[in-house]
Amino acid sequence: MRSLIRPPARLPTLTRGAGASQRIEDEQRRSLDPKAPLEFPPHWKAVDVRGALLAMHGWVCAFCERGLGEDRRGDVEHFRPKSAAKEATHNGYWWLAYEFENYLLSCSTCNSSHKRTLFPLEQGASHVDFNNRNQIHNEARLFIDPTVDPVADWLTVEIEDENNLCEIKPTTTDSTGKLRATHNINQLQLNEEVKLIQQRRRKLESAQKDYIHRDFLNLLEQASHFRPHGSTVRAFLRIYAPEIRLPSKEDDLLVLLTDTNEELNEYSRQKKKGLHPSERHFNELLWMLAVIWKHPPALDADAIELWLYTVGWRPQVFSLYRQL
């Protein structure tokens, strides 16, 4: 797991489009009948929303750091579930169904098998409801929010164990941090799922080979927050290669921009060959770049604009940028 920077983007779908309209409709319906059923049309799948999430995550799960698969899709995860699990003692956070601040991008395993619609609190704590929603940031949640919590201070990849399991371990003595870190590890099965452990181990082995062969450029790219299991590579660098500077936010962003440009160029190549690549994914990538340009997590807007101009995507991105 790694920290994420959420862009303060005013996305058209959620601020003045279908998502905004649905939020108003749901609030009106629940004001008349607190138990009125809500259908939740999936406006969070709109290209501008998914593009903003890609700008925040890259193609890496918010929880386990695995890649999002060959289709590069992933699931839009409601951090606070819009509907509660059957065993829950609350009714879900329905009013957050169309709030970008409540979205993460996750792999299907974490979303559907591990986190699901669970949102437990510390023992004795009460869930916030619509009437006291302004207290939500004081809620004693157990899941880590990677956009708020100091993930790097609470969790690390243990790469020095004799079995080379690359287990995720809590690293803090802070009571809240340790409680949340332990809950995340257990609930998301970060140290139980064999394939996930194997992926981290292979990433460590790859980092060791890069270091032996002095391929520092690839080593730093693989340590990026926007590459799968980048935390494993950063743990290796901190312990075995302290002479190598860890990637900065600027380095991370350049990796993301380079990867995005390659995907866009591949789309163009396939179109020229008469194939039918996903136009929807292409548009998500353009929205992704528009969000990065509007709200750069590193560098500045002028540098992003120059990069867009250099690689040739500025005209397509500019029309979206103006909508943010």
GROMACS .gro file of C-alpha atoms in nm:
model
  324
    1MET     CA    1   0.000   0.000   0.000
    2ARG     CA    2   0.125   0.351  -0.071
    3SER     CA    3   0.012   0.708  -0.012
    4LEU     CA    4  -0.198   0.869  -0.283
    5ILE     CA    5  -0.248   1.234  -0.373
    6ARG     CA    6  -0.613   1.302  -0.451
    7PRO     CA    7  -0.653   1.582  -0.708
    8PRO     CA    8  -0.914   1.842  -0.603
    9ALA     CA    9  -1.082   1.803  -0.940
   10ARG     CA   10  -1.433   1.930  -1.016
   11LEU     CA   11  -1.531   1.653  -1.251
   12PRO     CA   12  -1.818   1.733  -1.490
   13THR     CA   13  -2.009   1.410  -1.426
   14LEU     CA   14  -2.006   1.457  -1.049
   15THR     CA   15  -2.043   1.834  -1.019
   16ARG     CA   16  -2.292   1.927  -1.292
   17GLY     CA   17  -2.372   1.608  -1.483
   18ALA     CA   18  -2.554   1.281  -1.425
   19GLY     CA   19  -2.381   1.203  -1.096
   20ALA     CA   20  -2.467   1.543  -0.951
   21SER     CA   21  -2.830   1.509  -1.056
   22GLN     CA   22  -2.852   1.161  -0.906
   23ARG     CA   23  -2.704   1.282  -0.576
   24ILE     CA   24  -2.968   1.555  -0.551
   25GLU     CA   25  -3.245   1.309  -0.640
   26ASP     CA   26  -3.125   1.059  -0.378
   27GLU     CA   27  -3.110   1.325  -0.106
   28GLN     CA   28  -3.460   1.444  -0.189
   29ARG     CA   29  -3.593   1.088  -0.184
   30ARG     CA   30  -3.433   1.010   0.150
   31SER     CA   31  -3.553   1.340   0.299
   32LEU     CA   32  -3.911   1.224   0.235
   33ASP     CA   33  -3.849   0.865   0.341
   34PRO     CA   34  -3.525   0.777   0.526
   35LYS     CA   35  -3.566   0.413   0.418
   36ALA     CA   36  -3.652   0.479   0.053
   37PRO     CA   37  -3.469   0.233  -0.179
   38LEU     CA   38  -3.192   0.382  -0.394
   39GLU     CA   39  -3.075   0.230  -0.722
   40PHE     CA   40  -2.729   0.392  -0.758
   41PRO     CA   41  -2.672   0.411  -1.136
   42PRO     CA   42  -2.291   0.370  -1.181
   43HIS     CA   43  -2.202   0.724  -1.292
   44TRP     CA   44  -1.868   0.673  -1.116
   45LYS     CA   45  -1.765   0.474  -1.424
   46ALA     CA   46  -1.777   0.786  -1.646
   47VAL     CA   47  -1.457   0.856  -1.840
   48ASP     CA   48  -1.378   1.179  -1.653
   49VAL     CA   49  -1.411   1.004  -1.315
   50ARG     CA   50  -1.199   0.706  -1.414
   51GLY     CA   51  -0.947   0.939  -1.574
   52ALA     CA   52  -0.909   1.131  -1.249
   53LEU     CA   53  -0.860   0.804  -1.060
   54LEU     CA   54  -0.590   0.697  -1.305
   55ALA     CA   55  -0.419   1.032  -1.245
   56MET     CA   56  -0.419   0.946  -0.877
   57HIS     CA   57  -0.330   0.574  -0.892
   58GLY     CA   58  -0.181   0.485  -1.225
   59TRP     CA   59  -0.272   0.122  -1.303
   60VAL     CA   60  -0.208   0.000  -0.950
   61CYS     CA   61  -0.457  -0.118  -0.686
   62ALA     CA   62  -0.499   0.121  -0.394
   63PHE     CA   63  -0.490  -0.165  -0.143
   64CYS     CA   64  -0.257  -0.445  -0.251
   65GLU     CA   65  -0.043  -0.266  -0.517
   66ARG     CA   66  -0.093  -0.534  -0.778
   67GLY     CA   67  -0.143  -0.420  -1.137
   68LEU     CA   68  -0.498  -0.386  -1.265
   69GLY     CA   69  -0.470  -0.667  -1.519
   70GLU     CA   70  -0.437  -0.686  -1.894
   71ASP     CA   71  -0.748  -0.479  -1.958
   72ARG     CA   72  -0.605  -0.201  -1.737
   73ARG     CA   73  -0.950  -0.139  -1.590
   74GLY     CA   74  -0.979  -0.212  -1.222
   75ASP     CA   75  -1.286  -0.134  -1.012
   76VAL     CA   76  -1.401   0.201  -0.879
   77GLU     CA   77  -1.410   0.129  -0.508
   78HIS     CA   78  -1.635   0.326  -0.272
   79PHE     CA   79  -1.406   0.360   0.031
   80ARG     CA   80  -1.709   0.417   0.253
   81PRO     CA   81  -1.966   0.179   0.103
   82LYS     CA   82  -2.279   0.330  -0.047
   83SER     CA   83  -2.474   0.028   0.084
   84ALA     CA   84  -2.386  -0.159   0.400
   85ALA     CA   85  -2.294  -0.525   0.427
   86LYS     CA   86  -2.563  -0.760   0.559
   87GLU     CA   87  -2.383  -0.797   0.890
   88ALA     CA   88  -2.333  -0.422   0.934
   89THR     CA   89  -2.499  -0.216   1.205
   90HIS     CA   90  -2.541   0.088   0.979
   91ASN     CA   91  -2.714   0.164   0.649
   92GLY     CA   92  -2.417   0.264   0.440
   93TYR     CA   93  -2.292   0.604   0.326
   94TRP     CA   94  -2.545   0.653   0.048
   95TRP     CA   95  -2.486   1.030   0.026
   96LEU     CA   96  -2.123   0.965  -0.075
   97ALA     CA   97  -2.214   0.749  -0.375
   98TYR     CA   98  -2.129   1.032  -0.619
   99GLU     CA   99  -1.848   1.204  -0.430
  100PHE     CA  100  -1.503   1.176  -0.589
  101GLU     CA  101  -1.345   1.206  -0.244
  102ASN     CA  102  -1.492   0.866  -0.160
  103TYR     CA  103  -1.346   0.679  -0.461
  104LEU     CA  104  -1.038   0.463  -0.494
  105LEU     CA  105  -0.925   0.239  -0.779
  106SER     CA  106  -0.874  -0.122  -0.684
  107CYS     CA  107  -0.823  -0.464  -0.833
  108SER     CA  108  -1.129  -0.687  -0.854
  109THR     CA  109  -0.991  -0.920  -0.585
  110CYS     CA  110  -0.964  -0.649  -0.320
  111ASN     CA  111  -1.293  -0.489  -0.419
  112SER     CA  112  -1.507  -0.800  -0.455
  113SER     CA  113  -1.344  -1.057  -0.228
  114HIS     CA  114  -1.172  -0.874   0.058
  115LYS     CA  115  -1.302  -0.524   0.125
  116ARG     CA  116  -1.644  -0.564  -0.033
  117THR     CA  117  -1.896  -0.339   0.148
  118LEU     CA  118  -1.724  -0.370   0.484
  119PHE     CA  119  -1.638  -0.060   0.686
  120PRO     CA  120  -1.577  -0.151   1.051
  121LEU     CA  121  -1.495   0.098   1.323
  122GLU     CA  122  -1.300   0.072   1.645
  123GLN     CA  123  -1.482  -0.111   1.922
  124GLY     CA  124  -1.753   0.105   2.076
  125ALA     CA  125  -1.747   0.367   1.799
  126SER     CA  126  -2.055   0.471   1.600
  127HIS     CA  127  -2.091   0.519   1.226
  128VAL     CA  128  -2.164   0.865   1.095
  129ASP     CA  129  -2.500   0.906   0.925
  130PHE     CA  130  -2.641   1.171   0.694
  131ASN     CA  131  -2.749   1.397   0.979
  132ASN     CA  132  -2.402   1.421   1.137
  133ARG     CA  133  -2.202   1.377   0.815
  134ASN     CA  134  -1.990   1.683   0.895
  135GLN     CA  135  -1.819   1.467   1.162
  136ILE     CA  136  -1.706   1.204   0.915
  137HIS     CA  137  -1.336   1.288   0.944
  138ASN     CA  138  -1.353   1.204   1.316
  139GLU     CA  139  -1.497   0.858   1.251
  140ALA     CA  140  -1.288   0.586   1.417
  141ARG     CA  141  -1.248   0.376   1.103
  142LEU     CA  142  -1.025   0.069   1.084
  143PHE     CA  143  -0.940   0.077   0.713
  144ILE     CA  144  -0.647   0.292   0.608
  145ASP     CA  145  -0.734   0.580   0.378
  146PRO     CA  146  -0.425   0.612   0.153
  147THR     CA  147  -0.517   0.971   0.064
  148VAL     CA  148  -0.517   1.080   0.429
  149ASP     CA  149  -0.315   0.842   0.647
  150PRO     CA  150   0.069   0.834   0.654
  151VAL     CA  151   0.096   0.492   0.490
  152ALA     CA  152   0.476   0.490   0.464
  153ASP     CA  153   0.503   0.553   0.840
  154TRP     CA  154   0.260   0.273   0.925
  155LEU     CA  155   0.343  -0.010   0.683
  156THR     CA  156   0.649  -0.156   0.516
  157VAL     CA  157   0.750  -0.458   0.309
  158GLU     CA  158   0.970  -0.690   0.514
  159ILE     CA  159   1.238  -0.809   0.273
  160GLU     CA  160   1.494  -0.939   0.522
  161ASP     CA  161   1.300  -1.240   0.653
  162GLU     CA  162   1.476  -1.572   0.604
  163ASN     CA  163   1.193  -1.719   0.394
  164ASN     CA  164   1.191  -1.422   0.158
  165LEU     CA  165   0.813  -1.386   0.185
  166CYS     CA  166   0.811  -1.008   0.143
  167GLU     CA  167   0.539  -0.978   0.406
  168ILE     CA  168   0.366  -0.651   0.484
  169LYS     CA  169   0.437  -0.543   0.842
  170PRO     CA  170   0.317  -0.263   1.070
  171THR     CA  171   0.603  -0.027   1.153
  172THR     CA  172   0.445   0.219   1.395
  173THR     CA  173   0.391   0.231   1.769
  174ASP     CA  174   0.111   0.482   1.724
  175SER     CA  175  -0.201   0.307   1.853
  176THR     CA  176  -0.432   0.425   1.573
  177GLY     CA  177  -0.174   0.354   1.305
  178LYS     CA  178  -0.096   0.006   1.437
  179LEU     CA  179  -0.465  -0.081   1.465
  180ARG     CA  180  -0.540   0.030   1.109
  181ALA     CA  181  -0.225  -0.127   0.966
  182THR     CA  182  -0.303  -0.462   1.128
  183HIS     CA  183  -0.665  -0.448   1.013
  184ASN     CA  184  -0.564  -0.375   0.654
  185ILE     CA  185  -0.312  -0.658   0.647
  186ASN     CA  186  -0.562  -0.910   0.785
  187GLN     CA  187  -0.882  -0.804   0.608
  188LEU     CA  188  -0.716  -0.761   0.266
  189GLN     CA  189  -0.515  -1.082   0.314
  190LEU     CA  190  -0.195  -0.907   0.213
  191ASN     CA  191   0.019  -1.184   0.362
  192GLU     CA  192  -0.210  -1.478   0.286
  193GLU     CA  193  -0.278  -1.468  -0.086
  194VAL     CA  194  -0.013  -1.681  -0.257
  195LYS     CA  195  -0.018  -1.502  -0.593
  196LEU     CA  196   0.021  -1.165  -0.426
  197ILE     CA  197   0.319  -1.282  -0.223
  198GLN     CA  198   0.475  -1.431  -0.536
  199GLN     CA  199   0.436  -1.100  -0.720
  200ARG     CA  200   0.615  -0.911  -0.443
  201ARG     CA  201   0.890  -1.174  -0.433
  202ARG     CA  202   0.942  -1.156  -0.811
  203LYS     CA  203   0.955  -0.777  -0.787
  204LEU     CA  204   1.225  -0.805  -0.520
  205GLU     CA  205   1.424  -1.052  -0.730
  206SER     CA  206   1.398  -0.821  -1.030
  207ALA     CA  207   1.524  -0.529  -0.821
  208GLN     CA  208   1.818  -0.736  -0.700
  209LYS     CA  209   1.913  -0.821  -1.060
  210ASP     CA  210   1.883  -0.459  -1.170
  211TYR     CA  211   2.110  -0.355  -0.886
  212ILE     CA  212   2.369  -0.622  -0.966
  213HIS     CA  213   2.371  -0.521  -1.333
  214ARG     CA  214   2.377  -0.149  -1.239
  215ASP     CA  215   2.054  -0.083  -1.427
  216PHE     CA  216   1.966   0.201  -1.196
  217LEU     CA  217   1.727   0.367  -1.440
  218ASN     CA  218   1.496   0.065  -1.451
  219LEU     CA  219   1.538   0.017  -1.078
  220LEU     CA  220   1.411   0.369  -1.008
  221GLU     CA  221   1.125   0.330  -1.254
  222GLN     CA  222   1.011   0.010  -1.082
  223ALA     CA  223   1.028   0.190  -0.746
  224SER     CA  224   0.769   0.442  -0.865
  225HIS     CA  225   0.441   0.475  -0.676
  226PHE     CA  226   0.275   0.426  -1.014
  227ARG     CA  227   0.426   0.082  -1.082
  228PRO     CA  228   0.295  -0.242  -0.929
  229HIS     CA  229   0.462  -0.327  -0.596
  230GLY     CA  230   0.677  -0.016  -0.605
  231SER     CA  231   0.685  -0.027  -0.224
  232THR     CA  232   0.878  -0.355  -0.241
  233VAL     CA  233   1.144  -0.197  -0.460
  234ARG     CA  234   1.167   0.110  -0.236
  235ALA     CA  235   1.213  -0.117   0.066
  236PHE     CA  236   1.500  -0.288  -0.117
  237LEU     CA  237   1.661   0.047  -0.200
  238ARG     CA  238   1.636   0.174   0.157
  239ILE     CA  239   1.805  -0.135   0.300
  240TYR     CA  240   2.048  -0.258   0.033
  241ALA     CA  241   2.116   0.048  -0.181
  242PRO     CA  242   2.101   0.352   0.048
  243GLU     CA  243   2.341   0.530  -0.186
  244ILE     CA  244   2.064   0.547  -0.449
  245ARG     CA  245   1.818   0.830  -0.407
  246LEU     CA  246   1.457   0.717  -0.380
  247PRO     CA  247   1.229   0.843  -0.656
  248SER     CA  248   1.090   1.190  -0.594
  249LYS     CA  249   0.733   1.295  -0.668
  250GLU     CA  250   0.865   1.444  -0.990
  251ASP     CA  251   1.031   1.115  -1.085
  252ASP     CA  252   0.709   0.927  -1.010
  253LEU     CA  253   0.502   1.161  -1.223
  254LEU     CA  254   0.740   1.134  -1.518
  255VAL     CA  255   0.707   0.755  -1.506
  256LEU     CA  256   0.329   0.788  -1.511
  257LEU     CA  257   0.337   1.036  -1.799
  258THR     CA  258   0.572   0.815  -2.000
  259ASP     CA  259   0.354   0.508  -1.945
  260THR     CA  260   0.044   0.704  -2.044
  261ASN     CA  261   0.204   0.835  -2.361
  262GLU     CA  262   0.300   0.481  -2.460
  263GLU     CA  263  -0.059   0.364  -2.411
  264LEU     CA  264  -0.196   0.653  -2.619
  265ASN     CA  265   0.055   0.587  -2.896
  266GLU     CA  266  -0.036   0.217  -2.894
  267TYR     CA  267  -0.401   0.315  -2.938
  268SER     CA  268  -0.304   0.527  -3.239
  269ARG     CA  269  -0.098   0.244  -3.390
  270GLN     CA  270  -0.386  -0.001  -3.357
  271LYS     CA  271  -0.629   0.244  -3.515
  272LYS     CA  272  -0.397   0.288  -3.814
  273LYS     CA  273  -0.386  -0.090  -3.855
  274GLY     CA  274  -0.765  -0.100  -3.880
  275LEU     CA  275  -0.806  -0.260  -3.539
  276HIS     CA  276  -1.060  -0.155  -3.280
  277PRO     CA  277  -0.888  -0.056  -2.954
  278SER     CA  278  -1.102   0.074  -2.669
  279GLU     CA  279  -1.201   0.431  -2.744
  280ARG     CA  280  -1.338   0.456  -2.394
  281HIS     CA  281  -0.998   0.377  -2.243
  282PHE     CA  282  -0.837   0.626  -2.483
  283ASN     CA  283  -1.072   0.897  -2.355
  284GLU     CA  284  -1.002   0.801  -1.995
  285LEU     CA  285  -0.633   0.855  -2.062
  286LEU     CA  286  -0.698   1.199  -2.209
  287TRP     CA  287  -0.903   1.291  -1.903
  288MET     CA  288  -0.621   1.157  -1.689
  289LEU     CA  289  -0.377   1.397  -1.852
  290ALA     CA  290  -0.624   1.686  -1.823
  291VAL     CA  291  -0.652   1.629  -1.448
  292ILE     CA  292  -0.274   1.608  -1.408
  293TRP     CA  293  -0.237   1.932  -1.604
  294LYS     CA  294  -0.504   2.108  -1.396
  295HIS     CA  295  -0.384   1.970  -1.061
  296PRO     CA  296  -0.020   1.856  -1.094
  297PRO     CA  297   0.090   1.628  -0.809
  298ALA     CA  298   0.446   1.740  -0.891
  299LEU     CA  299   0.620   1.976  -1.133
  300ASP     CA  300   0.381   2.259  -1.232
  301ALA     CA  301   0.111   2.328  -1.490
  302ASP     CA  302   0.352   2.495  -1.733
  303ALA     CA  303   0.583   2.193  -1.727
  304ILE     CA  304   0.288   1.959  -1.786
  305GLU     CA  305   0.164   2.174  -2.074
  306LEU     CA  306   0.510   2.173  -2.232
  307TRP     CA  307   0.526   1.794  -2.201
  308LEU     CA  308   0.182   1.761  -2.362
  309TYR     CA  309   0.286   1.989  -2.645
  310THR     CA  310   0.609   1.793  -2.698
  311VAL     CA  311   0.439   1.453  -2.719
  312GLY     CA  312   0.154   1.590  -2.930
  313TRP     CA  313  -0.148   1.542  -2.706
  314ARG     CA  314  -0.211   1.901  -2.600
  315PRO     CA  315  -0.497   1.978  -2.848
  316GLN     CA  316  -0.705   1.676  -2.740
  317VAL     CA  317  -0.635   1.732  -2.371
  318PHE     CA  318  -0.696   2.107  -2.375
  319SER     CA  319  -1.066   2.071  -2.456
  320LEU     CA  320  -1.106   1.851  -2.146
  321TYR     CA  321  -0.883   2.072  -1.931
  322ARG     CA  322  -1.122   2.363  -1.992
  323GLN     CA  323  -1.408   2.159  -1.842
  324LEU     CA  324  -1.234   2.106  -1.509
   0.00000   0.00000   0.00000
